[in-house]
Amino acid sequence: MHKLSCYVLFLLPFLCFPLALSWSQNTQFNQAENYEGSSDLVNLEYHMGPVLASAVNLYIIWYGHWNPTHQATIRDFVYSLSSSAPYPSVADWWKTVRLYTDQTGSNITGSISLSGEFYDMGYSHGVYLSRLSMQSIIKTAVTSHPRPLPLNPRNGLYLVLTSSDVQVEDFCRAVCGFHYFTFPTIVGVTVPYAWIGHSGTQCPGMCAYPFAWPKYSGKPPPGTNGGNNIMRPPNGDAGVDGMISVVAHELAEVSSNPLVNAWYAGDNPTAPTEIADLCLGLYGSGGGGGYVGKVYKDSWGNGYNVNGVKGRRFLVQWVWNPSKRRCFGPNAMD
């Protein structure tokens, strides 16, 4: 994610703190740079800050009204990060993220456990949220009675997921998600967190690419065979399947840059280009120029590039591999 880590499919310089995944219209559908096989364009550096090297306890805050089927899909993706599945798996994808180390040489953890969930079905902070509202939502979750989430400054990571009827500052316009860390004045301690919105009814063409396409593009994103047919989502819902790729993007970046002083490119820590930002729109070999790359297709014609638990399949974007110095995923052809 860049900046504090926001996600909107193509890189934009950011005007705010939370790092976000963003997209630039021209980059995505016209002349997207394909970093897959090049290193001269990338100056990714380590800035001496921590990475998430200890086993992570992940806490999900479900904000708004959620379809239980969609929740189950997202949970299974989280479970897949640290569980075995047929190759290429989500855990295999995470191995690239694990290549990043801190100044002691410790790698990012391979253990991510879903350790708690909080259901904010009452929209405790309304349906129109600012970026800073995410910290107040976390505060509500860890202080509510009778079943608050643990406030875990040692190895906690908080994931705020907003339902499709919740509007968030800059959502759909500039970002699909972001990551940052909490302020002690709001939450009481500093903990890393990420927010991702469900774009299903608001902007699937921006935040659920390649399962939908923006109206401004005038054409659908290329399908799994390089044609112009829309790619079908592997779990049956464009909004949720697109959201999972954003979740993957933000988890990779909050793990490698949790306090915005570890791994990123660029000179501005308030708007960094992070390890997933470098690979926006790339899901397979040969990707670039709006083509997602070579991915798999199941018997129903749904596109995916990694396997998960319980027979799940997902499509997640690649991340920058510091050893190969290019974007990479376990479904790569080489």
mmCIF file of C-alpha atoms in Angstrom:
data_model
loop_
_atom_site.group_PDB
_atom_site.id
_atom_site.type_symbol
_atom_site.label_atom_id
_atom_site.label_comp_id
_atom_site.label_asym_id
_atom_site.label_seq_id
_atom_site.Cartn_x
_atom_site.Cartn_y
_atom_site.Cartn_z
ATOM 1 C CA MET A 1 0.000 0.000 0.000
ATOM 2 C CA HIS A 2 1.360 3.387 -0.324
ATOM 3 C CA LYS A 3 1.237 6.229 2.014
ATOM 4 C CA LEU A 4 -0.273 4.859 5.055
ATOM 5 C CA SER A 5 -1.306 2.250 2.696
ATOM 6 C CA CYS A 6 -4.311 2.763 0.652
ATOM 7 C CA TYR A 7 -5.442 0.649 -2.216
ATOM 8 C CA VAL A 8 -6.948 1.876 -5.427
ATOM 9 C CA LEU A 9 -5.637 -0.088 -8.229
ATOM 10 C CA PHE A 10 -2.985 2.144 -9.633
ATOM 11 C CA LEU A 11 -0.366 4.321 -8.058
ATOM 12 C CA LEU A 12 -1.253 7.877 -7.152
ATOM 13 C CA PRO A 13 0.792 10.226 -5.039
ATOM 14 C CA PHE A 14 -1.090 10.595 -1.775
ATOM 15 C CA LEU A 15 -2.196 13.589 0.162
ATOM 16 C CA CYS A 16 -2.854 11.842 3.438
ATOM 17 C CA PHE A 17 -1.087 9.750 5.930
ATOM 18 C CA PRO A 18 -2.621 6.314 5.829
ATOM 19 C CA LEU A 19 -0.768 4.238 3.292
ATOM 20 C CA ALA A 20 -3.053 3.167 0.559
ATOM 21 C CA LEU A 21 -3.479 1.052 -2.461
ATOM 22 C CA SER A 22 -4.387 3.333 -5.309
ATOM 23 C CA TRP A 23 -4.640 3.228 -9.061
ATOM 24 C CA SER A 24 -4.148 5.711 -11.798
ATOM 25 C CA GLN A 25 -6.667 5.382 -14.597
ATOM 26 C CA ASN A 26 -4.100 5.785 -17.345
ATOM 27 C CA THR A 27 -1.727 3.341 -15.726
ATOM 28 C CA GLN A 28 -4.298 0.638 -15.350
ATOM 29 C CA PHE A 29 -5.904 0.646 -18.741
ATOM 30 C CA ASN A 30 -3.400 2.205 -21.078
ATOM 31 C CA GLN A 31 0.343 2.156 -20.468
ATOM 32 C CA ALA A 32 0.837 0.298 -17.198
ATOM 33 C CA GLU A 33 4.490 -0.269 -16.441
ATOM 34 C CA ASN A 34 5.286 -3.950 -16.159
ATOM 35 C CA TYR A 35 7.881 -4.225 -13.407
ATOM 36 C CA GLU A 36 7.805 -8.014 -13.552
ATOM 37 C CA GLY A 37 11.071 -8.378 -15.421
ATOM 38 C CA SER A 38 12.841 -5.122 -14.610
ATOM 39 C CA SER A 39 14.735 -3.659 -11.696
ATOM 40 C CA ASP A 40 16.064 -0.355 -13.015
ATOM 41 C CA LEU A 41 12.814 1.479 -12.294
ATOM 42 C CA VAL A 42 12.606 0.408 -8.682
ATOM 43 C CA ASN A 43 14.519 1.812 -5.708
ATOM 44 C CA LEU A 44 12.999 -0.086 -2.819
ATOM 45 C CA GLU A 45 14.936 0.633 0.365
ATOM 46 C CA TYR A 46 14.938 -0.406 4.012
ATOM 47 C CA HIS A 47 14.634 2.508 6.440
ATOM 48 C CA MET A 48 15.596 0.617 9.628
ATOM 49 C CA GLY A 49 12.124 0.331 11.128
ATOM 50 C CA PRO A 50 10.428 -2.856 12.375
ATOM 51 C CA VAL A 51 8.563 -5.457 10.349
ATOM 52 C CA LEU A 52 5.989 -7.863 11.766
ATOM 53 C CA ALA A 53 8.455 -10.608 12.630
ATOM 54 C CA SER A 54 6.605 -12.128 15.603
ATOM 55 C CA ALA A 55 3.585 -14.392 15.162
ATOM 56 C CA VAL A 56 0.617 -12.144 14.401
ATOM 57 C CA ASN A 57 -2.734 -12.224 16.164
ATOM 58 C CA LEU A 58 -5.170 -10.823 13.620
ATOM 59 C CA TYR A 59 -8.435 -9.274 14.776
ATOM 60 C CA ILE A 60 -11.229 -8.550 12.305
ATOM 61 C CA ILE A 61 -13.784 -5.811 12.919
ATOM 62 C CA TRP A 62 -16.846 -6.331 10.724
ATOM 63 C CA TYR A 63 -18.342 -2.858 10.434
ATOM 64 C CA GLY A 64 -21.908 -2.696 9.143
ATOM 65 C CA HIS A 65 -24.180 -5.421 7.814
ATOM 66 C CA TRP A 66 -22.364 -8.388 6.308
ATOM 67 C CA ASN A 67 -23.492 -11.406 4.327
ATOM 68 C CA PRO A 68 -22.312 -14.482 6.298
ATOM 69 C CA THR A 69 -21.241 -16.159 3.053
ATOM 70 C CA HIS A 70 -18.963 -13.235 2.266
ATOM 71 C CA GLN A 71 -17.531 -13.300 5.762
ATOM 72 C CA ALA A 72 -16.760 -16.994 5.420
ATOM 73 C CA THR A 73 -14.874 -16.361 2.160
ATOM 74 C CA ILE A 74 -12.717 -13.685 3.763
ATOM 75 C CA ARG A 75 -12.067 -15.810 6.852
ATOM 76 C CA ASP A 76 -10.933 -18.702 4.677
ATOM 77 C CA PHE A 77 -8.476 -16.416 2.922
ATOM 78 C CA VAL A 78 -7.025 -15.375 6.291
ATOM 79 C CA TYR A 79 -6.802 -19.024 7.381
ATOM 80 C CA SER A 80 -5.029 -19.810 4.110
ATOM 81 C CA LEU A 81 -2.129 -17.460 4.849
ATOM 82 C CA SER A 82 -0.636 -19.924 7.344
ATOM 83 C CA SER A 83 -2.196 -23.205 6.228
ATOM 84 C CA SER A 84 -1.189 -25.762 3.655
ATOM 85 C CA ALA A 85 -3.112 -26.078 0.393
ATOM 86 C CA PRO A 86 -2.289 -27.416 -3.078
ATOM 87 C CA TYR A 87 0.471 -25.520 -4.857
ATOM 88 C CA PRO A 88 0.372 -22.674 -5.730
ATOM 89 C CA SER A 89 -1.232 -21.676 -2.446
ATOM 90 C CA VAL A 90 -1.948 -18.488 -0.530
ATOM 91 C CA ALA A 91 0.789 -19.553 1.908
ATOM 92 C CA ASP A 92 3.179 -19.908 -1.048
ATOM 93 C CA TRP A 93 2.249 -16.368 -2.101
ATOM 94 C CA TRP A 94 3.016 -15.148 1.436
ATOM 95 C CA LYS A 95 6.528 -16.623 1.192
ATOM 96 C CA THR A 96 7.524 -13.687 -1.001
ATOM 97 C CA VAL A 97 6.360 -11.276 1.724
ATOM 98 C CA ARG A 98 8.386 -13.263 4.243
ATOM 99 C CA LEU A 99 11.620 -12.462 2.385
ATOM 100 C CA TYR A 100 11.653 -9.011 3.965
ATOM 101 C CA THR A 101 13.637 -8.638 7.185
ATOM 102 C CA ASP A 102 14.284 -6.099 9.922
ATOM 103 C CA GLN A 103 17.683 -4.792 11.003
ATOM 104 C CA THR A 104 18.270 -7.906 13.132
ATOM 105 C CA GLY A 105 17.798 -10.152 10.107
ATOM 106 C CA SER A 106 14.433 -11.461 11.338
ATOM 107 C CA ASN A 107 11.982 -12.265 8.542
ATOM 108 C CA ILE A 108 8.337 -11.318 8.454
ATOM 109 C CA THR A 109 6.343 -13.992 10.239
ATOM 110 C CA GLY A 110 4.703 -16.944 8.558
ATOM 111 C CA SER A 111 2.205 -17.290 11.390
ATOM 112 C CA ILE A 112 -0.976 -15.222 11.112
ATOM 113 C CA SER A 113 -3.809 -16.396 13.342
ATOM 114 C CA LEU A 114 -7.373 -15.112 13.290
ATOM 115 C CA SER A 115 -7.591 -14.449 17.015
ATOM 116 C CA GLY A 116 -10.837 -12.537 17.393
ATOM 117 C CA GLU A 117 -13.774 -10.933 15.605
ATOM 118 C CA PHE A 118 -15.998 -8.012 16.511
ATOM 119 C CA TYR A 119 -19.356 -7.310 14.883
ATOM 120 C CA ASP A 120 -20.209 -3.605 14.737
ATOM 121 C CA MET A 121 -23.644 -4.068 13.208
ATOM 122 C CA GLY A 122 -24.940 -0.873 14.783
ATOM 123 C CA TYR A 123 -22.640 1.384 12.731
ATOM 124 C CA SER A 124 -21.207 2.878 15.930
ATOM 125 C CA HIS A 125 -19.597 5.761 14.067
ATOM 126 C CA GLY A 126 -22.166 6.176 11.306
ATOM 127 C CA VAL A 127 -22.192 5.277 7.628
ATOM 128 C CA TYR A 128 -19.988 8.174 6.516
ATOM 129 C CA LEU A 129 -16.469 7.673 7.827
ATOM 130 C CA SER A 130 -13.226 9.609 7.683
ATOM 131 C CA ARG A 131 -9.906 7.825 7.580
ATOM 132 C CA LEU A 132 -9.290 8.719 11.184
ATOM 133 C CA SER A 133 -12.637 7.117 12.078
ATOM 134 C CA MET A 134 -10.988 3.710 11.712
ATOM 135 C CA GLN A 135 -9.035 4.309 14.896
ATOM 136 C CA SER A 136 -12.206 5.228 16.770
ATOM 137 C CA ILE A 137 -13.836 2.045 15.464
ATOM 138 C CA ILE A 138 -10.914 0.042 16.839
ATOM 139 C CA LYS A 139 -11.268 1.872 20.155
ATOM 140 C CA THR A 140 -14.947 0.920 20.263
ATOM 141 C CA ALA A 141 -14.140 -2.719 19.515
ATOM 142 C CA VAL A 142 -11.568 -3.025 22.305
ATOM 143 C CA THR A 143 -13.686 -1.261 24.950
ATOM 144 C CA SER A 144 -17.167 -2.620 24.220
ATOM 145 C CA HIS A 145 -18.974 -4.825 26.691
ATOM 146 C CA PRO A 146 -19.493 -7.641 27.284
ATOM 147 C CA ARG A 147 -17.135 -9.075 24.625
ATOM 148 C CA PRO A 148 -14.448 -6.581 23.575
ATOM 149 C CA LEU A 149 -11.541 -7.498 21.358
ATOM 150 C CA PRO A 150 -8.208 -7.732 23.163
ATOM 151 C CA LEU A 151 -6.033 -4.642 22.922
ATOM 152 C CA ASN A 152 -2.795 -6.308 21.913
ATOM 153 C CA PRO A 153 0.168 -3.942 21.398
ATOM 154 C CA ARG A 154 2.653 -6.824 21.411
ATOM 155 C CA ASN A 155 1.624 -8.727 18.302
ATOM 156 C CA GLY A 156 -1.875 -7.584 17.423
ATOM 157 C CA LEU A 157 -2.965 -6.492 13.942
ATOM 158 C CA TYR A 158 -6.448 -5.050 13.433
ATOM 159 C CA LEU A 159 -8.397 -5.346 10.197
ATOM 160 C CA VAL A 160 -11.392 -3.022 9.794
ATOM 161 C CA LEU A 161 -13.716 -4.205 7.015
ATOM 162 C CA THR A 162 -16.630 -1.949 6.057
ATOM 163 C CA SER A 163 -19.774 -3.274 4.387
ATOM 164 C CA SER A 164 -20.955 -2.158 0.967
ATOM 165 C CA ASP A 165 -23.338 0.483 2.359
ATOM 166 C CA VAL A 166 -20.613 2.366 4.260
ATOM 167 C CA GLN A 167 -18.958 5.356 2.619
ATOM 168 C CA VAL A 168 -15.388 6.164 3.567
ATOM 169 C CA GLU A 169 -13.325 9.259 2.841
ATOM 170 C CA ASP A 170 -11.594 8.889 -0.560
ATOM 171 C CA PHE A 171 -13.041 5.375 -1.052
ATOM 172 C CA CYS A 172 -13.588 4.675 -4.757
ATOM 173 C CA ARG A 173 -12.136 8.057 -5.661
ATOM 174 C CA ALA A 174 -8.548 7.548 -4.534
ATOM 175 C CA VAL A 175 -8.310 4.354 -2.459
ATOM 176 C CA CYS A 176 -9.790 0.921 -1.874
ATOM 177 C CA GLY A 177 -7.980 0.366 1.416
ATOM 178 C CA PHE A 178 -5.133 1.629 3.544
ATOM 179 C CA HIS A 179 -2.953 0.708 6.502
ATOM 180 C CA TYR A 180 -1.440 2.737 9.316
ATOM 181 C CA PHE A 181 -0.915 2.592 13.072
ATOM 182 C CA THR A 182 -3.129 3.821 15.892
ATOM 183 C CA PHE A 183 -2.491 6.921 17.975
ATOM 184 C CA PRO A 184 -2.244 6.401 21.752
ATOM 185 C CA THR A 185 -4.409 9.483 22.229
ATOM 186 C CA ILE A 186 -7.285 7.658 20.513
ATOM 187 C CA VAL A 187 -6.793 3.937 21.138
ATOM 188 C CA GLY A 188 -4.446 4.023 24.113
ATOM 189 C CA VAL A 189 -1.528 2.253 22.422
ATOM 190 C CA THR A 190 0.182 2.042 19.057
ATOM 191 C CA VAL A 191 -0.905 -0.976 17.024
ATOM 192 C CA PRO A 192 -0.854 -1.540 13.256
ATOM 193 C CA TYR A 193 -4.148 -1.726 11.432
ATOM 194 C CA ALA A 194 -5.628 -1.817 7.944
ATOM 195 C CA TRP A 195 -8.973 -0.850 6.477
ATOM 196 C CA ILE A 196 -10.578 -2.274 3.338
ATOM 197 C CA GLY A 197 -14.008 -1.423 1.962
ATOM 198 C CA HIS A 198 -16.503 -3.629 0.151
ATOM 199 C CA SER A 199 -16.883 -2.027 -3.262
ATOM 200 C CA GLY A 200 -19.692 -4.227 -4.588
ATOM 201 C CA THR A 201 -22.372 -1.538 -4.899
ATOM 202 C CA GLN A 202 -20.127 1.539 -4.931
ATOM 203 C CA CYS A 203 -17.206 1.057 -7.311
ATOM 204 C CA PRO A 204 -16.469 -2.541 -8.334
ATOM 205 C CA GLY A 205 -14.777 -1.251 -11.476
ATOM 206 C CA MET A 206 -12.211 0.540 -9.334
ATOM 207 C CA CYS A 207 -11.740 -1.806 -6.402
ATOM 208 C CA ALA A 208 -12.780 -5.223 -7.736
ATOM 209 C CA TYR A 209 -10.684 -5.263 -10.893
ATOM 210 C CA PRO A 210 -10.407 -7.499 -12.883
ATOM 211 C CA PHE A 211 -13.895 -8.799 -12.043
ATOM 212 C CA ALA A 212 -15.459 -5.500 -13.118
ATOM 213 C CA TRP A 213 -14.311 -2.482 -15.079
ATOM 214 C CA PRO A 214 -14.546 1.287 -14.613
ATOM 215 C CA LYS A 215 -17.093 3.084 -16.720
ATOM 216 C CA TYR A 216 -14.456 5.502 -17.956
ATOM 217 C CA SER A 217 -12.402 2.699 -19.513
ATOM 218 C CA GLY A 218 -14.897 1.974 -22.281
ATOM 219 C CA LYS A 219 -13.974 -1.711 -22.218
ATOM 220 C CA PRO A 220 -13.727 -4.636 -19.817
ATOM 221 C CA PRO A 221 -10.397 -5.774 -18.370
ATOM 222 C CA PRO A 222 -8.764 -8.663 -20.229
ATOM 223 C CA GLY A 223 -9.939 -12.121 -19.229
ATOM 224 C CA THR A 224 -7.809 -15.116 -18.339
ATOM 225 C CA ASN A 225 -7.068 -15.813 -21.993
ATOM 226 C CA GLY A 226 -6.055 -12.258 -22.822
ATOM 227 C CA GLY A 227 -9.377 -11.502 -24.464
ATOM 228 C CA ASN A 228 -11.874 -8.820 -23.536
ATOM 229 C CA ASN A 229 -14.370 -10.990 -21.663
ATOM 230 C CA ILE A 230 -14.880 -10.046 -18.044
ATOM 231 C CA MET A 231 -13.096 -12.373 -15.638
ATOM 232 C CA ARG A 232 -15.418 -14.318 -13.369
ATOM 233 C CA PRO A 233 -14.704 -14.260 -9.606
ATOM 234 C CA PRO A 234 -13.590 -17.585 -8.088
ATOM 235 C CA ASN A 235 -15.917 -17.334 -5.073
ATOM 236 C CA GLY A 236 -18.926 -16.016 -6.902
ATOM 237 C CA ASP A 237 -18.958 -12.365 -5.841
ATOM 238 C CA ALA A 238 -16.951 -9.654 -7.583
ATOM 239 C CA GLY A 239 -17.036 -7.320 -4.586
ATOM 240 C CA VAL A 240 -15.728 -9.889 -2.104
ATOM 241 C CA ASP A 241 -13.235 -11.521 -4.457
ATOM 242 C CA GLY A 242 -11.882 -8.098 -5.378
ATOM 243 C CA MET A 243 -11.785 -7.147 -1.713
ATOM 244 C CA ILE A 244 -9.656 -10.198 -0.905
ATOM 245 C CA SER A 245 -6.924 -9.022 -3.260
ATOM 246 C CA VAL A 246 -6.967 -5.651 -1.500
ATOM 247 C CA VAL A 247 -6.787 -7.416 1.877
ATOM 248 C CA ALA A 248 -3.752 -9.334 0.599
ATOM 249 C CA HIS A 249 -2.173 -6.107 -0.643
ATOM 250 C CA GLU A 250 -2.644 -4.328 2.679
ATOM 251 C CA LEU A 251 -1.503 -7.279 4.801
ATOM 252 C CA ALA A 252 1.704 -7.506 2.749
ATOM 253 C CA GLU A 253 2.414 -3.819 3.231
ATOM 254 C CA VAL A 254 1.441 -3.448 6.876
ATOM 255 C CA SER A 255 3.710 -6.430 7.608
ATOM 256 C CA SER A 256 6.691 -4.933 5.774
ATOM 257 C CA ASN A 257 6.088 -1.297 6.774
ATOM 258 C CA PRO A 258 3.918 -1.249 9.928
ATOM 259 C CA LEU A 259 5.156 2.071 11.316
ATOM 260 C CA VAL A 260 5.894 3.645 7.923
ATOM 261 C CA ASN A 261 9.644 3.497 8.506
ATOM 262 C CA ALA A 262 10.681 0.114 7.110
ATOM 263 C CA TRP A 263 10.382 -1.067 3.479
ATOM 264 C CA TYR A 264 9.286 1.407 0.793
ATOM 265 C CA ALA A 265 10.491 3.292 -2.266
ATOM 266 C CA GLY A 266 10.523 7.044 -2.644
ATOM 267 C CA ASP A 267 11.690 9.933 -0.515
ATOM 268 C CA ASN A 268 8.387 10.797 1.164
ATOM 269 C CA PRO A 269 7.377 8.487 4.037
ATOM 270 C CA THR A 270 3.878 10.010 4.068
ATOM 271 C CA ALA A 271 3.349 8.789 0.501
ATOM 272 C CA PRO A 272 5.618 5.759 0.085
ATOM 273 C CA THR A 273 5.483 3.217 -2.699
ATOM 274 C CA GLU A 274 5.378 -0.113 -0.908
ATOM 275 C CA ILE A 275 5.988 -3.733 -1.872
ATOM 276 C CA ALA A 276 2.514 -4.337 -3.283
ATOM 277 C CA ASP A 277 2.151 -0.882 -4.860
ATOM 278 C CA LEU A 278 4.993 -1.821 -7.188
ATOM 279 C CA CYS A 279 2.916 -4.650 -8.645
ATOM 280 C CA LEU A 280 -0.588 -3.214 -8.963
ATOM 281 C CA GLY A 281 -2.642 -4.985 -11.595
ATOM 282 C CA LEU A 282 -0.213 -7.908 -11.967
ATOM 283 C CA TYR A 283 -1.517 -11.384 -11.170
ATOM 284 C CA GLY A 284 0.489 -13.611 -13.487
ATOM 285 C CA SER A 285 3.372 -13.911 -15.921
ATOM 286 C CA GLY A 286 3.291 -11.536 -18.851
ATOM 287 C CA GLY A 287 1.078 -9.041 -17.061
ATOM 288 C CA GLY A 288 1.174 -5.367 -17.879
ATOM 289 C CA GLY A 289 -0.566 -2.812 -20.062
ATOM 290 C CA GLY A 290 -3.903 -3.645 -18.461
ATOM 291 C CA TYR A 291 -3.458 -7.408 -18.911
ATOM 292 C CA VAL A 292 -3.491 -9.189 -15.542
ATOM 293 C CA GLY A 293 -1.115 -11.894 -16.727
ATOM 294 C CA LYS A 294 -1.475 -15.627 -17.143
ATOM 295 C CA VAL A 295 -3.754 -17.034 -14.446
ATOM 296 C CA TYR A 296 -5.739 -20.227 -14.067
ATOM 297 C CA LYS A 297 -9.340 -20.888 -14.981
ATOM 298 C CA ASP A 298 -11.493 -23.449 -13.192
ATOM 299 C CA SER A 299 -14.130 -25.658 -14.813
ATOM 300 C CA TRP A 300 -16.712 -22.870 -14.481
ATOM 301 C CA GLY A 301 -14.440 -20.336 -16.128
ATOM 302 C CA ASN A 302 -13.568 -18.458 -12.913
ATOM 303 C CA GLY A 303 -10.132 -16.852 -12.779
ATOM 304 C CA TYR A 304 -7.703 -17.521 -9.909
ATOM 305 C CA ASN A 305 -3.978 -17.786 -9.231
ATOM 306 C CA VAL A 306 -3.691 -19.390 -5.761
ATOM 307 C CA ASN A 307 -5.373 -22.154 -3.790
ATOM 308 C CA GLY A 308 -6.647 -21.859 -0.230
ATOM 309 C CA VAL A 309 -8.116 -23.980 2.529
ATOM 310 C CA LYS A 310 -11.372 -25.917 2.085
ATOM 311 C CA GLY A 311 -10.870 -26.057 -1.665
ATOM 312 C CA ARG A 312 -11.058 -22.275 -1.990
ATOM 313 C CA ARG A 313 -9.405 -20.414 -4.840
ATOM 314 C CA PHE A 314 -8.425 -16.772 -4.887
ATOM 315 C CA LEU A 315 -6.994 -14.172 -7.233
ATOM 316 C CA VAL A 316 -4.405 -12.019 -5.437
ATOM 317 C CA GLN A 317 -2.009 -9.521 -6.926
ATOM 318 C CA TRP A 318 1.708 -10.171 -6.959
ATOM 319 C CA VAL A 319 4.201 -8.378 -4.714
ATOM 320 C CA TRP A 320 7.769 -7.239 -5.237
ATOM 321 C CA ASN A 321 10.324 -10.003 -4.696
ATOM 322 C CA PRO A 322 13.518 -8.422 -3.281
ATOM 323 C CA SER A 323 15.676 -11.369 -4.340
ATOM 324 C CA LYS A 324 14.457 -11.575 -7.931
ATOM 325 C CA ARG A 325 13.994 -7.787 -8.098
ATOM 326 C CA ARG A 326 10.692 -8.089 -9.876
ATOM 327 C CA CYS A 327 7.054 -8.737 -9.195
ATOM 328 C CA PHE A 328 6.447 -12.369 -8.423
ATOM 329 C CA GLY A 329 3.831 -14.891 -7.370
ATOM 330 C CA PRO A 330 3.816 -18.678 -6.976
ATOM 331 C CA ASN A 331 1.911 -19.069 -10.250
ATOM 332 C CA ALA A 332 4.805 -17.495 -12.205
ATOM 333 C CA MET A 333 5.809 -19.383 -15.332
ATOM 334 C CA ASP A 334 9.506 -19.132 -14.457
#
